[in-house]
PDB file of C-alpha atoms in Angstrom:
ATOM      1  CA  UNK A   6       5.371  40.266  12.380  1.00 49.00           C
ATOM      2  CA  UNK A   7       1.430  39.600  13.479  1.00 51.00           C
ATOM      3  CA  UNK A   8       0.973  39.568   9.981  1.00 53.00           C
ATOM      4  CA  UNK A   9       3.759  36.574   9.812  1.00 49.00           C
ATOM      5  CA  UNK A  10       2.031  34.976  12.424  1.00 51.00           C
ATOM      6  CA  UNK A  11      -1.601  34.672  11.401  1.00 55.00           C
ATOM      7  CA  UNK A  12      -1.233  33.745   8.092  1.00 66.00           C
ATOM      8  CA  UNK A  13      -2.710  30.213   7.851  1.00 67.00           C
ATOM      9  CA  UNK A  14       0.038  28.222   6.070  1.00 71.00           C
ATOM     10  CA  UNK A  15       2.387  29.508   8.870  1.00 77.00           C
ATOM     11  CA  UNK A  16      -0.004  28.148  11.677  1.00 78.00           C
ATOM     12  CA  UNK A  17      -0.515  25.126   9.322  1.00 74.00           C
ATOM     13  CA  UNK A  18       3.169  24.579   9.204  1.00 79.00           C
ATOM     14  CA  UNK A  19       3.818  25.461  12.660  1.00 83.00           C
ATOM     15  CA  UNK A  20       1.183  22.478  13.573  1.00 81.00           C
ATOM     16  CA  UNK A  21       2.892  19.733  11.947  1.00 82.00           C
ATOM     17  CA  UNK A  22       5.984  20.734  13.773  1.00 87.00           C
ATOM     18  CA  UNK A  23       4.276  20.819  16.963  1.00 90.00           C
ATOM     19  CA  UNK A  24       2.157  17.137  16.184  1.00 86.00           C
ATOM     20  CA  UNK A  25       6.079  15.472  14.966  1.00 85.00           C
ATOM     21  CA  UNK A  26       7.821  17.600  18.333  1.00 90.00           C
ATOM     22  CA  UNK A  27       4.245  15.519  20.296  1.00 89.00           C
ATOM     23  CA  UNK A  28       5.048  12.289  18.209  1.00 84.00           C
ATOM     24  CA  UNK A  29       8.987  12.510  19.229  1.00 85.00           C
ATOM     25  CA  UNK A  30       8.048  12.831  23.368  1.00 86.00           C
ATOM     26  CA  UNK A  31       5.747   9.786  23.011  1.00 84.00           C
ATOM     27  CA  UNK A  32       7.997   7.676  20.949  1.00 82.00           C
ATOM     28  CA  UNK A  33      10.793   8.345  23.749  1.00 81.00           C
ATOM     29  CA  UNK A  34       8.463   7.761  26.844  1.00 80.00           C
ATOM     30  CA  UNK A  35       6.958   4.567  25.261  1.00 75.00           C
ATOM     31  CA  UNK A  36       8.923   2.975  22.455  1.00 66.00           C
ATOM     32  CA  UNK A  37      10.552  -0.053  22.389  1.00 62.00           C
ATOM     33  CA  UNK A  38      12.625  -0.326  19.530  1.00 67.00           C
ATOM     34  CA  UNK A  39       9.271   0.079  17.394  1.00 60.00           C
ATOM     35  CA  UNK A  40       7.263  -2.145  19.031  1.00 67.00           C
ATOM     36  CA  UNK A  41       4.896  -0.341  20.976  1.00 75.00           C
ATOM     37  CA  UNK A  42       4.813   3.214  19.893  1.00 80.00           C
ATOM     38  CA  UNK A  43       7.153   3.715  16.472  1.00 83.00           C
ATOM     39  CA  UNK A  44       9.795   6.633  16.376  1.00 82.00           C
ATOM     40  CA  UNK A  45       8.908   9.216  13.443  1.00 84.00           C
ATOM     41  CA  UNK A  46      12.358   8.639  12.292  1.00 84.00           C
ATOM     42  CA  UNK A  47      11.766   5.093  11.868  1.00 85.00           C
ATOM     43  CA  UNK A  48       8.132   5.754  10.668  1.00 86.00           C
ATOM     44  CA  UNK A  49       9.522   7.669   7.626  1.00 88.00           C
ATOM     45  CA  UNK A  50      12.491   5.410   6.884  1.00 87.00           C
ATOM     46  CA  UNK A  51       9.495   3.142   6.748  1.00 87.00           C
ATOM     47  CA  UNK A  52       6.986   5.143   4.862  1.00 88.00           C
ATOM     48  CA  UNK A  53       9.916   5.796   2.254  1.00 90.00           C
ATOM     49  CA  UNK A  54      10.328   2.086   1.570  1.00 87.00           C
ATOM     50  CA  UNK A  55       6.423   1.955   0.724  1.00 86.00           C
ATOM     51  CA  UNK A  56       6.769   4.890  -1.348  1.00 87.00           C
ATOM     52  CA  UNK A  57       9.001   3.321  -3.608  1.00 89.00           C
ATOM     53  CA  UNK A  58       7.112  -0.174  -3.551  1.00 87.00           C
ATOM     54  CA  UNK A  59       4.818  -0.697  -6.677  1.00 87.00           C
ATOM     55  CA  UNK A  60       2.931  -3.216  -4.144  1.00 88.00           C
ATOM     56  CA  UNK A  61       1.772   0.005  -1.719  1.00 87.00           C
ATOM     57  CA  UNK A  62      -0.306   1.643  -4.546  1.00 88.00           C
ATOM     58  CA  UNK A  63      -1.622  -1.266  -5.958  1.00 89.00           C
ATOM     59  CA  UNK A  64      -3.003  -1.253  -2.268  1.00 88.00           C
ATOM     60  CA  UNK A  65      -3.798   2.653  -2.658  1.00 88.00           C
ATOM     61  CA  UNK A  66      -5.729   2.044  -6.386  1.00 90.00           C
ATOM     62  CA  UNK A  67      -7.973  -1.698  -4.621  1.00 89.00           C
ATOM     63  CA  UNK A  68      -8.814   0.664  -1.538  1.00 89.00           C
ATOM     64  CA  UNK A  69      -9.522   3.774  -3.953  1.00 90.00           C
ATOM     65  CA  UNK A  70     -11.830   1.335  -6.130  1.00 90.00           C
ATOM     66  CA  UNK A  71     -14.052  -0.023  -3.678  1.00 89.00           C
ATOM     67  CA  UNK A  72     -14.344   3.301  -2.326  1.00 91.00           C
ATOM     68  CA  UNK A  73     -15.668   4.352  -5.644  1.00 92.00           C
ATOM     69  CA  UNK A  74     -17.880   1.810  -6.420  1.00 93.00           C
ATOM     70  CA  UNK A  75     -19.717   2.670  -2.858  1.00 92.00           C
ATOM     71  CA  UNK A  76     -19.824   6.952  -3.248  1.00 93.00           C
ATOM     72  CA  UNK A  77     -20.683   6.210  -6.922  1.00 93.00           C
ATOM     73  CA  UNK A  78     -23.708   4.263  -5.246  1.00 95.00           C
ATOM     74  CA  UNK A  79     -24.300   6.254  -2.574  1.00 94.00           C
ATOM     75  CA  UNK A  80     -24.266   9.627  -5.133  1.00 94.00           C
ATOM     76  CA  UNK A  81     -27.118   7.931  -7.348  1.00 95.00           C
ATOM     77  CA  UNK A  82     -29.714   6.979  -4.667  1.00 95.00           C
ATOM     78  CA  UNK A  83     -28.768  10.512  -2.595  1.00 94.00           C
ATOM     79  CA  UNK A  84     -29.264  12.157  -6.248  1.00 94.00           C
ATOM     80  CA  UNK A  85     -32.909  10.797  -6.802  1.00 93.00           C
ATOM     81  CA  UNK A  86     -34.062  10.893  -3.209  1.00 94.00           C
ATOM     82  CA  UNK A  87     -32.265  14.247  -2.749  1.00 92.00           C
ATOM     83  CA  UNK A  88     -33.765  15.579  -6.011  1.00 91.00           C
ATOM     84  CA  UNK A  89     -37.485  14.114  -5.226  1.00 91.00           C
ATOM     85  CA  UNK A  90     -37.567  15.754  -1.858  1.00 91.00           C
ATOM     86  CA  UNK A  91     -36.081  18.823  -2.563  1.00 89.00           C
ATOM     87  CA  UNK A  92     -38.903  19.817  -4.514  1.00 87.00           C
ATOM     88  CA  UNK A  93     -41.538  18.011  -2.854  1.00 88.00           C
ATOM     89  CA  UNK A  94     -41.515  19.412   1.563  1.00 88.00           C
ATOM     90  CA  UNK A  95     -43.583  16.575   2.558  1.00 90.00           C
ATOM     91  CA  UNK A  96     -41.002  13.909   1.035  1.00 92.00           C
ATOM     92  CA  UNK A  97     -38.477  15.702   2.709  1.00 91.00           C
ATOM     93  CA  UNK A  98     -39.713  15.311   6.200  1.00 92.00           C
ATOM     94  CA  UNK A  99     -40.658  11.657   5.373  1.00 93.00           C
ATOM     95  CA  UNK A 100     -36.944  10.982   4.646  1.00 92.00           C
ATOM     96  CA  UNK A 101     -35.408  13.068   7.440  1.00 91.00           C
ATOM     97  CA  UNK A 102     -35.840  10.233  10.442  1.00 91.00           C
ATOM     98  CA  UNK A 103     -34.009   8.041   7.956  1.00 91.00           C
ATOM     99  CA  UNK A 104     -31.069  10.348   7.323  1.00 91.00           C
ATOM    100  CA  UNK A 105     -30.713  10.890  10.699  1.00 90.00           C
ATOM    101  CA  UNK A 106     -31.011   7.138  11.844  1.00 90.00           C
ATOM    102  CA  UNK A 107     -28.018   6.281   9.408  1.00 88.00           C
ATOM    103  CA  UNK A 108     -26.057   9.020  10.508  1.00 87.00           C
ATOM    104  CA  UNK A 109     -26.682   8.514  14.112  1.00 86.00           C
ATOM    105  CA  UNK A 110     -25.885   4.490  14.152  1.00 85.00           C
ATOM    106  CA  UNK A 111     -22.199   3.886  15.136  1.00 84.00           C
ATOM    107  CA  UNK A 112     -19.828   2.966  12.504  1.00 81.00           C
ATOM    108  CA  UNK A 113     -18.484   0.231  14.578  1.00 81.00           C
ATOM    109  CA  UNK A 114     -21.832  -1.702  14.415  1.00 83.00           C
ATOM    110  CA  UNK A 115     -22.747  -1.190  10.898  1.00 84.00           C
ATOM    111  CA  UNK A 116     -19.427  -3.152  10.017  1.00 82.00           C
ATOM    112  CA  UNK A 117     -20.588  -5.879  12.311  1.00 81.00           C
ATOM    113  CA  UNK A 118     -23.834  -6.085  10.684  1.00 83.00           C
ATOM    114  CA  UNK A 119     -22.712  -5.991   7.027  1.00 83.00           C
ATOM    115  CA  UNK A 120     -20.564  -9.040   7.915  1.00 80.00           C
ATOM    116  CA  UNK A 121     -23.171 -10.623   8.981  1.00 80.00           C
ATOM    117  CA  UNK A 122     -25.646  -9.816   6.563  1.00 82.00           C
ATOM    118  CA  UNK A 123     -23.552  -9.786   3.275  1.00 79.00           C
ATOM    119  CA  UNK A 124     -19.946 -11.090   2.479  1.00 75.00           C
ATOM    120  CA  UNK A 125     -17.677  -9.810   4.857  1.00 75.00           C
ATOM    121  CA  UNK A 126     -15.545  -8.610   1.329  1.00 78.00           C
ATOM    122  CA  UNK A 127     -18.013  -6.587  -0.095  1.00 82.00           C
ATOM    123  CA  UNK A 128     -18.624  -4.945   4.022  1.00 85.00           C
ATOM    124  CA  UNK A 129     -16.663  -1.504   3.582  1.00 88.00           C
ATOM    125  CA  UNK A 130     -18.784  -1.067   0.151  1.00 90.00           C
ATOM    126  CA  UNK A 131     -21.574  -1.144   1.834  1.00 90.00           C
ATOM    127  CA  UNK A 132     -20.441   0.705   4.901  1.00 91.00           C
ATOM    128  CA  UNK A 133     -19.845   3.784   2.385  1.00 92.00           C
ATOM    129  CA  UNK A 134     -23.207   4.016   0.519  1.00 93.00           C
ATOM    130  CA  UNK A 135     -24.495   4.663   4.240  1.00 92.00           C
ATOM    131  CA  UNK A 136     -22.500   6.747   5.584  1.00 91.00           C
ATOM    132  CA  UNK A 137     -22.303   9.117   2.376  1.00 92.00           C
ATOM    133  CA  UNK A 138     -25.737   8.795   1.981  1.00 93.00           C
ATOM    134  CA  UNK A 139     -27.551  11.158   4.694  1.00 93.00           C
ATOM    135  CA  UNK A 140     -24.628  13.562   3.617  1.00 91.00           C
ATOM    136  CA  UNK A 141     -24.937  13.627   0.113  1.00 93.00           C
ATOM    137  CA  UNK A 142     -28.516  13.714   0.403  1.00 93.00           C
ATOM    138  CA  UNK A 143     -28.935  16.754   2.270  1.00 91.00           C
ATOM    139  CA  UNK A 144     -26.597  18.421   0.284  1.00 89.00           C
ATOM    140  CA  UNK A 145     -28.615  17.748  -2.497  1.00 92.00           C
ATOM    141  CA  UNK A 146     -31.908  18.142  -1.389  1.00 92.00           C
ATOM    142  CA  UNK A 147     -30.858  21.418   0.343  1.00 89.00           C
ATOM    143  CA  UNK A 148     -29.917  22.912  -2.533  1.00 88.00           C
ATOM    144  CA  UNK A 149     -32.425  22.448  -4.434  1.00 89.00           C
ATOM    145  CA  UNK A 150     -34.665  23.857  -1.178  1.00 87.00           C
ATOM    146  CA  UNK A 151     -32.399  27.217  -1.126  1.00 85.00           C
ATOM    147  CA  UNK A 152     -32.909  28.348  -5.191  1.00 82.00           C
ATOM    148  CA  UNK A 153     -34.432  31.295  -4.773  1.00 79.00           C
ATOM    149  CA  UNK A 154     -38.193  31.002  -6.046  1.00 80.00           C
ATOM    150  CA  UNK A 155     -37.810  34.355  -8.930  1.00 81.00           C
ATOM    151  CA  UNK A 156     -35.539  32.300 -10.839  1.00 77.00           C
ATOM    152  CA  UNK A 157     -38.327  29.504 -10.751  1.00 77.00           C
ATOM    153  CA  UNK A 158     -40.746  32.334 -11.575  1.00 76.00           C
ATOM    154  CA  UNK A 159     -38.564  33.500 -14.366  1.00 80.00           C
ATOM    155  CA  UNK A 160     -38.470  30.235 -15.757  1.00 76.00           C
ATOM    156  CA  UNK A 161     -41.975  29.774 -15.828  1.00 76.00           C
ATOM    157  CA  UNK A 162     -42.667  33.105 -17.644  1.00 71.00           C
ATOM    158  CA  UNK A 163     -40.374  32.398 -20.332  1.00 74.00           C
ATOM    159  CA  UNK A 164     -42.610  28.758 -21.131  1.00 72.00           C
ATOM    160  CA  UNK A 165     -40.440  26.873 -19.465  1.00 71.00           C
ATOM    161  CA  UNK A 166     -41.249  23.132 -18.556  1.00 77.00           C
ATOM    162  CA  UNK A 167     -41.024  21.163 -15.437  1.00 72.00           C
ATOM    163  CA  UNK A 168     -37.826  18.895 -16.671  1.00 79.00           C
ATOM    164  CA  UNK A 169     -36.274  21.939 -18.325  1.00 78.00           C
ATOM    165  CA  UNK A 170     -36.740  24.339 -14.914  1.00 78.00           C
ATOM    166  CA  UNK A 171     -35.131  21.569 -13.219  1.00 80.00           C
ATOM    167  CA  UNK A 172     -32.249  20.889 -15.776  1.00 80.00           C
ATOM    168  CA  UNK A 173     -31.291  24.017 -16.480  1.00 80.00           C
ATOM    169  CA  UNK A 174     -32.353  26.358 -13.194  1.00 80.00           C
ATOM    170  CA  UNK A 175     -32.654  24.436  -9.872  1.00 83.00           C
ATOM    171  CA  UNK A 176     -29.738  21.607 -10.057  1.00 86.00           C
ATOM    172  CA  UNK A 177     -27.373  24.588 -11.978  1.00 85.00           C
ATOM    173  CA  UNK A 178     -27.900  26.309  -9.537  1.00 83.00           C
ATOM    174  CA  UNK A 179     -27.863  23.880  -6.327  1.00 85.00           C
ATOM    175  CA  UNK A 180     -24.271  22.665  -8.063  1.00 84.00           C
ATOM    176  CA  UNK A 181     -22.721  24.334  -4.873  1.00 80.00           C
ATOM    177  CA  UNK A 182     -24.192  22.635  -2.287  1.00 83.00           C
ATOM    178  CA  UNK A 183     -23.917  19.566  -4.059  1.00 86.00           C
ATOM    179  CA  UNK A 184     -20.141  19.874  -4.826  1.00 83.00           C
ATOM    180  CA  UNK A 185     -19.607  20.463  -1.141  1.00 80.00           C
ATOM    181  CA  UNK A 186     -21.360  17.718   0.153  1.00 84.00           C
ATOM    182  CA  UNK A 187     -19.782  15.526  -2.235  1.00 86.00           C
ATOM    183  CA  UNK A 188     -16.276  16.516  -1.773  1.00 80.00           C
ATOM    184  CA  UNK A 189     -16.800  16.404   2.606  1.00 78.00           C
ATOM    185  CA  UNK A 190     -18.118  12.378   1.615  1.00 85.00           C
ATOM    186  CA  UNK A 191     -15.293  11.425  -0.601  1.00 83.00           C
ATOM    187  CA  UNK A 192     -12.726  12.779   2.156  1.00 79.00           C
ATOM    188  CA  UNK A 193     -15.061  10.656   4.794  1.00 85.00           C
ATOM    189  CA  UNK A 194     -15.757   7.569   2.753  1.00 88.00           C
ATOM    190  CA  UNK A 195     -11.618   7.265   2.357  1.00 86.00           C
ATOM    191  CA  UNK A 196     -11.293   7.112   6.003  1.00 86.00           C
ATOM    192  CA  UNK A 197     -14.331   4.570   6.582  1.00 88.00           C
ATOM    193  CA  UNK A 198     -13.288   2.610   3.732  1.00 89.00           C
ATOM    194  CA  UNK A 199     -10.010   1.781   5.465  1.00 87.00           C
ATOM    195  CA  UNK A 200     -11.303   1.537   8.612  1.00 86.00           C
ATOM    196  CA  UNK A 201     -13.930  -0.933   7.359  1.00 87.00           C
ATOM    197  CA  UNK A 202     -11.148  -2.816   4.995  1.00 85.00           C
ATOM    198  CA  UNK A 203      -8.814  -3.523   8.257  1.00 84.00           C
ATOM    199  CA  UNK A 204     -11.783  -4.474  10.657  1.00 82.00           C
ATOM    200  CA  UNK A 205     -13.540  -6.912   8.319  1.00 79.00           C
ATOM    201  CA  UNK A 206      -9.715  -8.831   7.866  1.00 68.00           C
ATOM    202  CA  UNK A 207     -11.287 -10.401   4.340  1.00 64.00           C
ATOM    203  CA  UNK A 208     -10.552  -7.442   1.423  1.00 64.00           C
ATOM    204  CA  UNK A 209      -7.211  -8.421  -0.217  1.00 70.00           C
ATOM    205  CA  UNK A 210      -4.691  -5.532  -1.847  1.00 77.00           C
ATOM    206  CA  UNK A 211      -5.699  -2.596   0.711  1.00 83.00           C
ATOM    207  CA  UNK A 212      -4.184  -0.070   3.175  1.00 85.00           C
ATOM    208  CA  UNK A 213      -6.766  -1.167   5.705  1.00 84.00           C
ATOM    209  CA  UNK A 214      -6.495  -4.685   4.721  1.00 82.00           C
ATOM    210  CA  UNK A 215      -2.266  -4.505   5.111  1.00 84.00           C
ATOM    211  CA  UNK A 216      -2.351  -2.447   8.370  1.00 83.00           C
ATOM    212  CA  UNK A 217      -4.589  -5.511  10.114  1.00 80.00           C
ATOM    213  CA  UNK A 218      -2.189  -8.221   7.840  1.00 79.00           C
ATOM    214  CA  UNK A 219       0.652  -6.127  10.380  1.00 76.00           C
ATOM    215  CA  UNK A 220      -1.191  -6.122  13.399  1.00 72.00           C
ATOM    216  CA  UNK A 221      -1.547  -9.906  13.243  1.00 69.00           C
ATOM    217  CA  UNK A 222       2.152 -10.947  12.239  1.00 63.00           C
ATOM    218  CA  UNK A 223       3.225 -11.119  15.991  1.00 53.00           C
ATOM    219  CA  UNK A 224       6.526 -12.656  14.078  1.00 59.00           C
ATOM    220  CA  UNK A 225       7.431  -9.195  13.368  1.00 62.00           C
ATOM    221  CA  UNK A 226       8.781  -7.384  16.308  1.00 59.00           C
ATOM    222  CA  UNK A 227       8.514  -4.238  14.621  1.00 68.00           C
ATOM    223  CA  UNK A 228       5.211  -4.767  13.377  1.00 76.00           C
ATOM    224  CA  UNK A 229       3.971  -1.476  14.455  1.00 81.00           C
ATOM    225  CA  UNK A 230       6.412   0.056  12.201  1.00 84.00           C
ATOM    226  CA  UNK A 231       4.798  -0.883   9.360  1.00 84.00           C
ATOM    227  CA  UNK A 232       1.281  -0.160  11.080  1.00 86.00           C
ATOM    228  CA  UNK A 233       2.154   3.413  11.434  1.00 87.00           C
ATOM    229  CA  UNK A 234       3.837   3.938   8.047  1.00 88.00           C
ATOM    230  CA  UNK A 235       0.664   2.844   6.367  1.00 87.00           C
ATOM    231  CA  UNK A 236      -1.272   4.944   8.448  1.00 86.00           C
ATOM    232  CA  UNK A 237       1.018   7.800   7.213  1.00 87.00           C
ATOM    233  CA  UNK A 238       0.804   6.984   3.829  1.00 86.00           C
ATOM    234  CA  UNK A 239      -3.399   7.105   3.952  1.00 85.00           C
ATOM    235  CA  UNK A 240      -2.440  10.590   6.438  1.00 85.00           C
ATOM    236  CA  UNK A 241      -1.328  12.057   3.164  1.00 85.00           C
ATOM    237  CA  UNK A 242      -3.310  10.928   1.035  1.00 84.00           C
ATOM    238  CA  UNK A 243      -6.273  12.519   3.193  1.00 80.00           C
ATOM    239  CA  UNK A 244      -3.963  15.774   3.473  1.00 80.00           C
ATOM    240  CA  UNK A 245      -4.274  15.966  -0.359  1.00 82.00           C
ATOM    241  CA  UNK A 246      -7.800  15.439  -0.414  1.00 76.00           C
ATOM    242  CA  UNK A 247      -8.557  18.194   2.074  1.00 74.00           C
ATOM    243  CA  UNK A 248      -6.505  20.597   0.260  1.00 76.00           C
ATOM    244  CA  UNK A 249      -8.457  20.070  -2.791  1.00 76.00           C
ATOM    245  CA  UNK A 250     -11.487  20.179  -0.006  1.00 71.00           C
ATOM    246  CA  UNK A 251     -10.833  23.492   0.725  1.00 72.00           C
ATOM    247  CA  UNK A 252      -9.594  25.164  -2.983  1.00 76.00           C
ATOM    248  CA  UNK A 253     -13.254  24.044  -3.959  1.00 70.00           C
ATOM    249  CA  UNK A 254     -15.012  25.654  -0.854  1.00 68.00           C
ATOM    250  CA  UNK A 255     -12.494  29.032  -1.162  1.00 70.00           C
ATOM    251  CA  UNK A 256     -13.193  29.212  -4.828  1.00 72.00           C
ATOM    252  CA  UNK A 257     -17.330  28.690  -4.067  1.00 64.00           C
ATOM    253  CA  UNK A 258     -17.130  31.382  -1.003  1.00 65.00           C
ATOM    254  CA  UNK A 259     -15.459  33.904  -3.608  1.00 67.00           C
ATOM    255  CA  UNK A 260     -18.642  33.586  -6.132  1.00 64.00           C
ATOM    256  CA  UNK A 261     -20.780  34.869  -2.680  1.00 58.00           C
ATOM    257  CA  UNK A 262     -21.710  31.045  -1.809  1.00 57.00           C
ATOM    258  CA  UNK A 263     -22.303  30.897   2.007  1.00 52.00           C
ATOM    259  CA  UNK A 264     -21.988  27.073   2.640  1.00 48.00           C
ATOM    260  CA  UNK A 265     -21.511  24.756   5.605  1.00 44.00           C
ATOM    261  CA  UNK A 266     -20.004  21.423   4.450  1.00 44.00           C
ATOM    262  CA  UNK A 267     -21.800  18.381   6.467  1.00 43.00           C
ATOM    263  CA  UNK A 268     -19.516  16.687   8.525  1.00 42.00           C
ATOM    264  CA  UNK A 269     -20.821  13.065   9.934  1.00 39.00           C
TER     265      UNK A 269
END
């Protein structure tokens, strides 16, 4: 019976019941007929109509797009950088007040400023190069810090060059930490990139973009309906991302790889 109750997809499972039984009290204290605070019965009628609308991923593969031309981005200039001052201390330290200016500067304001400073369409793009970046990078540049010098050494003895050492020793072997870091800033850029997509108001054929399209048709008493089915659909989607989050960092743990993911 403990047994039973400590396994992890049972305490998984018995949290969702618990966050739907929470969702159910609310709904009842403050609903009104959808308006305010949505039912999760009429959430998931909703969510169900999406699911079968060819419209809804065509919103899914625009937001999944941008998002991957900004981590695609973000992954080159962390890669360089990351690679640079992972072998070279001083470059490292150099670079550390930046990473920890872009991760320390509200979200909220860098979407403001990217308005302002670039079109307002091409915003959330920009909004996930930096925020992947400092994340990416140390991942990156941390691995290549933690290879253990004797295989370096090894390398070396056996007449092998600079480019080679790093090819085929230090980023082989730093694969890890980079994996981790980049799978904890594709789950992060996916959030930002809606959040980004329904504060800017100007991206066309996104979840972020249709959940502020709902917010603003005050025609549409149940407006909030379609708000929170939305938000249910990109809940998912996040779900499956995290579970492929976490095979990856089981599967690295069970080859004796100790690693803390960066969170921002």
């Amino acid at each position: 019976m403990k047994k039973f109750i400590t396994n992890k997809f049972v305490l998984f499972f018995l949290g969702i019941l618990f966050v739907v039984l929470l969702w159910i009290i609310i709904s009842l204290l403050f609903d009104r007929n959808g308006a305010i605070f949505p039912s999760p019965s009429m959430t998931f009628e909703k969510f169900f109509e999406l699911f079968i609308d060819a419209y809804t991923y065509k919103c899914v593969a625009y937001t999944m797009m941008r998002m991957g031309i900004g981590f695609g981005i973000s992954f080159i200039i962390a890669f360089i950088l990351g690679l640079f001052a992972g072998n070279n201390s001083s470059l490292y330290q150099f670079l550390k007040p930046l990473m920890v200016v872009l991760r320390s500067i509200p979200t909220v304001a860098l979407v403001f400023l990217f308005i302002v400073l670039i079109t307002p369409k091409d915003a959330p793009i920009m909004l996930v190069i930096v925020i992947c970046l400092p994340i990416l990078f140390e991942g990156i540049a941390g691995g290549i810090k933690n290879v253990d010098p004797l295989y370096i050494e090894a390398a070396k003895v056996d007449g092998a060059r600079y480019m080679k050492r790093m090819t085929h020793v230090k980023i082989p072997l730093a694969m890890p930490y980079i994996l981790i870091s980049m799978v904890s800033s594709f789950a992060l850029s996916f959030k930002i990139e809606i959040m980004a997509e329904a504060m800017t108001g100007y991206t066309k054929n996104g979840l972020g973009s249709v959940i502020a399209f709902a917010k603003n048709d005050l025609e549409d008493p149940r407006s909030m309906v379609t708000i929170f089915a939305y938000a249910l659909f990109a809940i998912v989607l996040m779900l499956i991302i995290s579970f492929l989050q976490e095979i990856i960092t089981v599967s690295l743990k069970k080859r004796g790889f100790n690693i803390i993911s960066n969170n921002c």
